[in-house]
Short mmCIF file of C-alpha atoms in Angstrom, two decimals:
data_model
loop_
_atom_site.label_atom_id
_atom_site.label_comp_id
_atom_site.label_asym_id
_atom_site.label_seq_id
_atom_site.Cartn_x
_atom_site.Cartn_y
_atom_site.Cartn_z
CA UNK T 1 96.48 111.41 62.05
CA UNK T 2 99.51 111.37 59.75
CA UNK T 3 99.41 109.18 56.70
CA UNK T 4 101.94 106.51 55.84
CA UNK T 5 103.86 108.80 53.53
CA UNK T 6 104.44 111.27 56.36
CA UNK T 7 105.48 108.53 58.76
CA UNK T 8 108.13 107.32 56.29
CA UNK T 9 109.48 110.79 55.58
CA UNK T 10 113.24 111.28 56.05
CA UNK T 11 114.53 114.85 56.18
CA UNK T 12 117.96 116.38 56.69
CA UNK T 13 118.84 120.01 57.39
CA UNK T 14 122.39 121.20 56.77
CA UNK T 15 124.36 124.17 57.99
CA UNK T 16 125.87 125.91 54.97
CA UNK T 17 129.04 127.64 56.19
CA UNK T 18 131.41 125.10 57.67
CA UNK T 19 129.04 122.18 57.31
CA UNK T 20 128.84 122.03 53.51
CA UNK T 21 131.12 124.85 52.34
CA UNK T 22 134.68 125.28 53.52
CA UNK T 23 134.51 128.61 55.36
CA UNK T 24 138.21 128.86 56.25
CA UNK T 25 138.87 131.20 53.31
CA UNK T 26 137.03 134.01 55.13
CA UNK T 27 138.96 134.17 58.44
CA UNK T 28 142.18 133.44 56.52
CA UNK T 29 141.57 136.56 54.44
CA UNK T 30 141.25 138.59 57.65
CA UNK T 31 144.48 137.03 58.91
CA UNK T 32 146.26 137.90 55.67
CA UNK T 33 145.18 141.55 55.96
CA UNK T 34 146.66 141.59 59.47
CA UNK T 35 149.87 139.84 58.37
CA UNK T 36 150.52 142.47 55.69
CA UNK T 37 150.49 145.13 58.44
CA UNK T 38 152.65 143.11 60.85
CA UNK T 39 149.71 142.28 63.09
CA UNK T 40 149.28 138.79 64.49
CA UNK T 41 147.04 136.93 62.01
CA UNK T 42 145.98 134.49 64.75
CA UNK T 43 144.84 137.39 66.93
CA UNK T 44 142.96 139.00 64.05
CA UNK T 45 141.19 135.73 63.19
CA UNK T 46 140.30 135.21 66.85
CA UNK T 47 138.67 138.63 67.14
CA UNK T 48 136.95 138.15 63.78
CA UNK T 49 135.27 134.95 64.98
CA UNK T 50 134.48 136.52 68.34
CA UNK T 51 132.72 139.55 66.87
CA UNK T 52 130.92 137.47 64.24
CA UNK T 53 129.32 135.50 67.07
CA UNK T 54 128.60 138.63 69.08
CA UNK T 55 126.97 140.40 66.16
CA UNK T 56 124.89 137.37 65.20
CA UNK T 57 123.65 137.04 68.75
CA UNK T 58 123.01 140.75 69.25
CA UNK T 59 119.47 142.00 69.78
CA UNK T 60 119.17 144.14 66.63
CA UNK T 61 119.26 142.35 63.29
CA UNK T 62 121.46 143.66 60.47
CA UNK T 63 121.85 142.13 57.01
CA UNK T 64 124.75 139.80 56.44
CA UNK T 65 126.64 142.33 54.36
CA UNK T 66 126.24 145.01 57.03
CA UNK T 67 127.20 142.49 59.70
CA UNK T 68 130.55 141.84 57.99
CA UNK T 69 131.19 145.59 57.75
CA UNK T 70 130.46 146.03 61.47
CA UNK T 71 132.76 143.19 62.41
CA UNK T 72 135.62 144.74 60.43
CA UNK T 73 135.03 148.02 62.26
CA UNK T 74 135.26 146.23 65.58
CA UNK T 75 138.53 144.67 64.46
CA UNK T 76 139.97 148.11 63.78
CA UNK T 77 138.80 149.21 67.21
CA UNK T 78 140.09 146.12 69.01
CA UNK T 79 143.52 146.16 67.34
CA UNK T 80 143.78 149.97 67.14
CA UNK T 81 144.13 150.05 63.34
CA UNK T 82 142.26 151.32 60.30
CA UNK T 83 143.10 148.48 57.91
CA UNK T 84 140.15 146.12 58.21
CA UNK T 85 137.14 148.33 57.42
CA UNK T 86 138.41 149.23 53.89
CA UNK T 87 138.48 145.47 53.11
CA UNK T 88 134.90 144.76 54.21
CA UNK T 89 133.49 144.77 50.65
CA UNK T 90 136.22 142.45 49.39
CA UNK T 91 135.53 140.14 52.33
CA UNK T 92 131.86 139.97 51.33
CA UNK T 93 132.65 139.24 47.65
CA UNK T 94 135.09 136.57 48.73
CA UNK T 95 132.14 134.50 49.91
CA UNK T 96 131.38 133.81 46.25
CA UNK T 97 134.57 131.75 46.07
CA UNK T 98 133.62 129.31 48.84
CA UNK T 99 133.56 125.66 47.72
CA UNK T 100 132.14 122.45 49.20
CA UNK T 101 134.29 120.19 51.33
CA UNK T 102 135.61 117.26 49.31
CA UNK T 103 133.30 114.77 51.06
CA UNK T 104 130.06 116.75 50.66
CA UNK T 105 128.76 116.29 47.10
CA UNK T 106 128.98 112.47 46.84
CA UNK T 107 127.17 112.10 50.16
CA UNK T 108 124.44 114.63 49.29
CA UNK T 109 123.73 112.99 45.93
CA UNK T 110 123.62 109.54 47.51
CA UNK T 111 121.20 110.72 50.17
CA UNK T 112 119.02 112.42 47.55
CA UNK T 113 118.91 109.23 45.48
CA UNK T 114 117.84 107.24 48.56
CA UNK T 115 114.82 109.45 49.12
CA UNK T 116 116.06 111.91 51.73
CA UNK T 117 114.70 115.45 51.63
CA UNK T 118 117.57 117.95 51.82
CA UNK T 119 117.22 121.42 53.34
CA UNK T 120 119.73 124.20 53.88
CA UNK T 121 120.08 126.68 56.76
CA UNK T 122 122.47 129.60 56.24
CA UNK T 123 123.69 132.58 58.24
CA UNK T 124 123.80 134.51 54.99
CA UNK T 125 121.57 136.19 52.41
CA UNK T 126 119.78 134.67 49.45
CA UNK T 127 121.97 136.47 46.89
CA UNK T 128 125.11 134.70 48.13
CA UNK T 129 123.38 131.36 48.61
CA UNK T 130 121.97 131.34 45.09
CA UNK T 131 125.54 131.51 43.79
CA UNK T 132 126.21 128.16 45.49
CA UNK T 133 123.34 126.24 43.89
CA UNK T 134 125.39 125.10 40.90
CA UNK T 135 128.33 124.19 43.15
CA UNK T 136 125.95 122.05 45.19
CA UNK T 137 124.76 120.19 42.07
CA UNK T 138 121.31 121.79 42.05
CA UNK T 139 120.32 119.88 45.16
CA UNK T 140 118.85 123.00 46.79
CA UNK T 141 116.48 125.76 45.72
CA UNK T 142 114.88 128.82 47.26
CA UNK T 143 112.09 126.58 48.60
CA UNK T 144 114.53 124.34 50.45
CA UNK T 145 116.77 127.10 51.81
CA UNK T 146 116.37 129.36 54.84
CA UNK T 147 118.66 132.40 55.17
CA UNK T 148 119.13 134.91 57.97
CA UNK T 149 117.71 137.80 55.95
CA UNK T 150 114.44 135.87 55.57
CA UNK T 151 113.92 135.10 59.25
CA UNK T 152 115.59 138.34 60.47
CA UNK T 153 117.92 136.61 62.89
CA UNK T 154 120.98 134.38 62.87
CA UNK T 155 121.81 131.00 64.30
CA UNK T 156 122.21 130.20 67.19
CA UNK T 157 118.99 132.09 67.99
CA UNK T 158 116.26 129.56 68.58
CA UNK T 159 113.82 131.55 66.41
CA UNK T 160 115.89 130.58 63.36
CA UNK T 161 115.33 126.90 64.13
CA UNK T 162 111.64 127.37 64.87
CA UNK T 163 111.21 129.15 61.56
CA UNK T 164 113.03 126.30 59.79
CA UNK T 165 110.78 123.75 61.47
CA UNK T 166 107.73 125.60 60.13
CA UNK T 167 109.03 126.32 56.63
CA UNK T 168 110.32 122.79 56.01
CA UNK T 169 107.46 121.12 57.95
CA UNK T 170 109.90 119.34 60.21
CA UNK T 171 109.06 117.24 63.22
CA UNK T 172 111.16 116.49 66.28
CA UNK T 173 110.71 112.76 65.69
CA UNK T 174 113.22 110.21 64.47
CA UNK T 175 112.87 111.15 60.80
CA UNK T 176 114.89 114.37 60.94
CA UNK T 177 118.60 115.06 61.55
CA UNK T 178 120.33 118.44 61.63
CA UNK T 179 123.84 118.08 60.21
CA UNK T 180 126.39 120.75 61.14
CA UNK T 181 130.00 121.40 62.12
CA UNK T 182 129.44 124.33 64.52
CA UNK T 183 128.61 123.33 68.08
CA UNK T 184 127.56 126.75 69.41
CA UNK T 185 125.52 127.91 66.42
CA UNK T 186 123.93 124.58 65.48
CA UNK T 187 124.22 121.60 67.82
CA UNK T 188 123.21 123.39 71.03
CA UNK T 189 120.08 125.15 69.69
CA UNK T 190 119.07 122.10 67.63
CA UNK T 191 119.28 120.03 70.81
CA UNK T 192 116.98 122.52 72.51
CA UNK T 193 114.52 121.88 69.67
CA UNK T 194 114.72 118.14 70.45
CA UNK T 195 116.11 117.55 66.94
CA UNK T 196 118.40 114.65 66.24
CA UNK T 197 121.84 116.02 65.42
CA UNK T 198 124.88 114.81 63.50
CA UNK T 199 128.01 116.74 64.50
CA UNK T 200 130.62 116.78 61.73
CA UNK T 201 133.54 117.46 64.03
CA UNK T 202 135.99 118.87 61.48
CA UNK T 203 137.73 120.98 64.14
CA UNK T 204 138.08 118.02 66.54
CA UNK T 205 136.53 119.77 69.53
CA UNK T 206 134.97 118.20 72.60
CA UNK T 207 131.27 118.01 73.44
CA UNK T 208 129.08 119.91 75.89
CA UNK T 209 127.37 117.95 78.64
CA UNK T 210 123.62 118.27 78.37
CA UNK T 211 123.74 119.14 74.66
CA UNK T 212 125.47 116.07 73.25
CA UNK T 213 124.83 115.39 69.55
CA UNK T 214 122.98 112.24 68.55
CA UNK T 215 126.11 111.16 66.70
CA UNK T 216 129.58 112.65 66.22
CA UNK T 217 131.43 112.08 62.95
CA UNK T 218 134.80 113.13 61.55
CA UNK T 219 133.47 113.69 58.03
CA UNK T 220 130.34 113.57 55.89
CA UNK T 221 131.17 110.17 54.42
CA UNK T 222 130.19 108.54 57.72
CA UNK T 223 126.83 110.34 57.89
CA UNK T 224 124.41 107.62 56.81
CA UNK T 225 126.09 104.94 58.91
CA UNK T 226 126.20 107.35 61.85
CA UNK T 227 122.49 108.10 61.59
CA UNK T 228 121.76 104.37 61.54
CA UNK T 229 123.81 103.90 64.71
CA UNK T 230 121.98 106.80 66.36
CA UNK T 231 118.60 105.29 65.49
CA UNK T 232 119.67 101.91 66.86
CA UNK T 233 120.83 103.50 70.10
CA UNK T 234 117.55 105.41 70.38
CA UNK T 235 115.58 102.18 69.89
CA UNK T 236 117.71 100.44 72.53
CA UNK T 237 117.16 103.31 74.96
CA UNK T 238 113.41 103.20 74.28
CA UNK T 239 113.33 99.44 74.85
CA UNK T 240 115.31 99.85 78.07
CA UNK T 241 112.91 102.57 79.23
CA UNK T 242 109.92 100.33 78.42
CA UNK T 243 111.51 97.45 80.32
CA UNK T 244 112.08 99.72 83.32
CA UNK T 245 108.46 100.85 83.19
CA UNK T 246 107.28 97.23 82.94
CA UNK T 247 109.52 96.26 85.88
CA UNK T 248 108.06 99.09 87.96
CA UNK T 249 104.53 98.03 86.97
CA UNK T 250 105.29 94.38 87.85
CA UNK T 251 106.71 95.45 91.21
CA UNK T 252 103.55 97.43 91.95
CA UNK T 253 101.38 94.46 90.94
CA UNK T 254 103.41 92.17 93.18
CA UNK T 255 103.03 94.62 96.07
CA UNK T 256 99.26 94.71 95.52
CA UNK T 257 99.10 90.92 95.30
CA UNK T 258 101.20 90.56 98.46
CA UNK T 259 98.92 93.02 100.29
CA UNK T 260 95.85 91.08 99.12
CA UNK T 261 97.45 87.81 100.30
CA UNK T 262 98.19 89.35 103.70
CA UNK T 263 94.62 90.64 103.91
CA UNK T 264 93.24 87.22 102.95
CA UNK T 265 95.49 85.57 105.54
CA UNK T 266 94.26 87.95 108.25
CA UNK T 267 90.64 87.31 107.24
CA UNK T 268 91.24 83.56 107.26
CA UNK T 269 92.85 83.80 110.71
CA UNK T 270 89.89 85.81 112.02
CA UNK T 271 87.45 83.31 110.55
CA UNK T 272 89.39 80.43 112.05
CA UNK T 273 89.44 82.16 115.43
CA UNK T 274 85.67 82.68 115.21
CA UNK T 275 85.18 79.05 114.26
CA UNK T 276 87.37 77.96 117.17
CA UNK T 277 85.36 80.14 119.55
CA UNK T 278 82.09 78.75 118.21
CA UNK T 279 83.42 75.21 118.55
CA UNK T 280 84.55 75.87 122.12
CA UNK T 281 81.20 77.43 122.95
CA UNK T 282 79.41 74.46 121.42
CA UNK T 283 81.45 72.06 123.51
CA UNK T 284 80.77 74.13 126.61
CA UNK T 285 76.99 74.01 126.00
CA UNK T 286 77.07 70.32 125.22
CA UNK T 287 78.98 69.68 128.43
CA UNK T 288 76.43 71.78 130.33
CA UNK T 289 73.59 69.78 128.77
CA UNK T 290 72.10 72.63 126.75
CA UNK T 291 70.47 71.65 123.44
CA UNK T 292 72.43 72.87 120.45
CA UNK T 293 69.48 74.76 119.04
CA UNK T 294 68.79 76.53 122.39
CA UNK T 295 72.20 77.72 123.47
CA UNK T 296 71.05 80.93 125.17
CA UNK T 297 72.27 80.43 128.72
CA UNK T 298 74.57 78.24 130.78
CA UNK T 299 72.76 76.30 133.54
CA UNK T 300 73.47 77.87 136.89
CA UNK T 301 71.92 75.24 139.17
CA UNK T 302 69.92 72.03 139.27
CA UNK T 303 66.74 73.88 138.34
CA UNK T 304 68.37 75.24 135.20
CA UNK T 305 69.63 71.78 134.24
CA UNK T 306 66.14 70.35 134.54
CA UNK T 307 64.80 73.24 132.44
CA UNK T 308 67.37 72.62 129.73
CA UNK T 309 66.38 68.95 129.63
CA UNK T 310 62.75 69.92 129.11
CA UNK T 311 63.76 72.32 126.32
CA UNK T 312 65.04 69.39 124.30
CA UNK T 313 61.47 68.31 123.63
CA UNK T 314 60.10 71.81 123.02
CA UNK T 315 59.72 73.56 119.72
CA UNK T 316 62.68 75.82 118.88
CA UNK T 317 60.50 78.93 119.21
CA UNK T 318 59.27 78.04 122.70
CA UNK T 319 62.72 76.85 123.78
CA UNK T 320 64.33 80.12 122.70
CA UNK T 321 61.63 82.11 124.51
CA UNK T 322 62.20 80.18 127.77
CA UNK T 323 65.95 80.48 127.39
CA UNK T 324 65.75 84.23 126.93
CA UNK T 325 63.42 84.56 129.91
CA UNK T 326 65.86 82.55 132.02
CA UNK T 327 68.77 84.61 130.74
CA UNK T 328 66.97 87.84 131.78
CA UNK T 329 66.25 86.42 135.18
CA UNK T 330 69.90 85.52 135.69
CA UNK T 331 70.94 89.00 134.57
CA UNK T 332 68.46 90.68 136.94
CA UNK T 333 69.63 88.51 139.82
CA UNK T 334 73.20 89.58 139.18
CA UNK T 335 72.14 93.24 139.13
CA UNK T 336 70.38 92.83 142.47
CA UNK T 337 73.38 91.13 143.95
CA UNK T 338 75.61 93.92 142.71
CA UNK T 339 73.25 96.55 144.13
CA UNK T 340 73.11 94.91 147.56
CA UNK T 341 76.88 94.74 147.58
CA UNK T 342 77.00 98.50 147.30
CA UNK T 343 75.21 99.10 150.64
#
């Protein structure tokens, strides 16, 4: 059983590139290289993003530095040039110049001061990420950071998220949100992990049905309020689910009670019918002059009537014996009559 401290724990995981740091400098550099050679910068940036995703999702892991070099080679292949590969090292070093979005630091410090645990997930290597620690106000350390080189895969692979859950001791309960601005690499796999998610929709995209974030925000400033709204909605949904379950349970109970009432009514009707039959039989015997305690046969003739009168003064045991004897005699007579009728 978890202790109270664990139950009150509040944890946040953040995507580094795009979520906390403005990553636009990187594709813009690729576009600038293309522009200087009269190649469409938009096309170059498109293929750069495409091959970054392809390489990160490929089966064989390569380090982040090697991944960038491979992507630049694919750009040369795709655009039939030889201008991108020579700039691969400069592209890597340019990552050291990435800076936080303007809304990031105040929010992170406020969350830290309110007792939130802050963790970082990065499609990068530890050497680059360590250069960002000062820029992120010392809010993260090697113990609170997970990089691709450590887990040997990149987001959106689900193994990255499983490794993060283990390293940071995360749970899929209401005390943890994953905060990110990339739908494909973060929101979708985090949803598969049953994590709560806060989508910082800086690019103003739509949402994918079946993998909707817990809350969608336009910037980090709205994060705490957005998480509160998400929790309230979750509580409302849980209450609604409990009410539905209770309604179903009540309906079943009412069905059982109705069935029991119908059964009791049938039993009462049967009992009443039996009582009516007994009453009718009693009246019939009384009319025939048979004593109530000796109602074994209906008088068939004057001899029977006289016998029934005598039985009134007999003991119940003797009266019942005579009645049974008379009943057998009547039955035998009927059998003989039936047998004679057959000849």
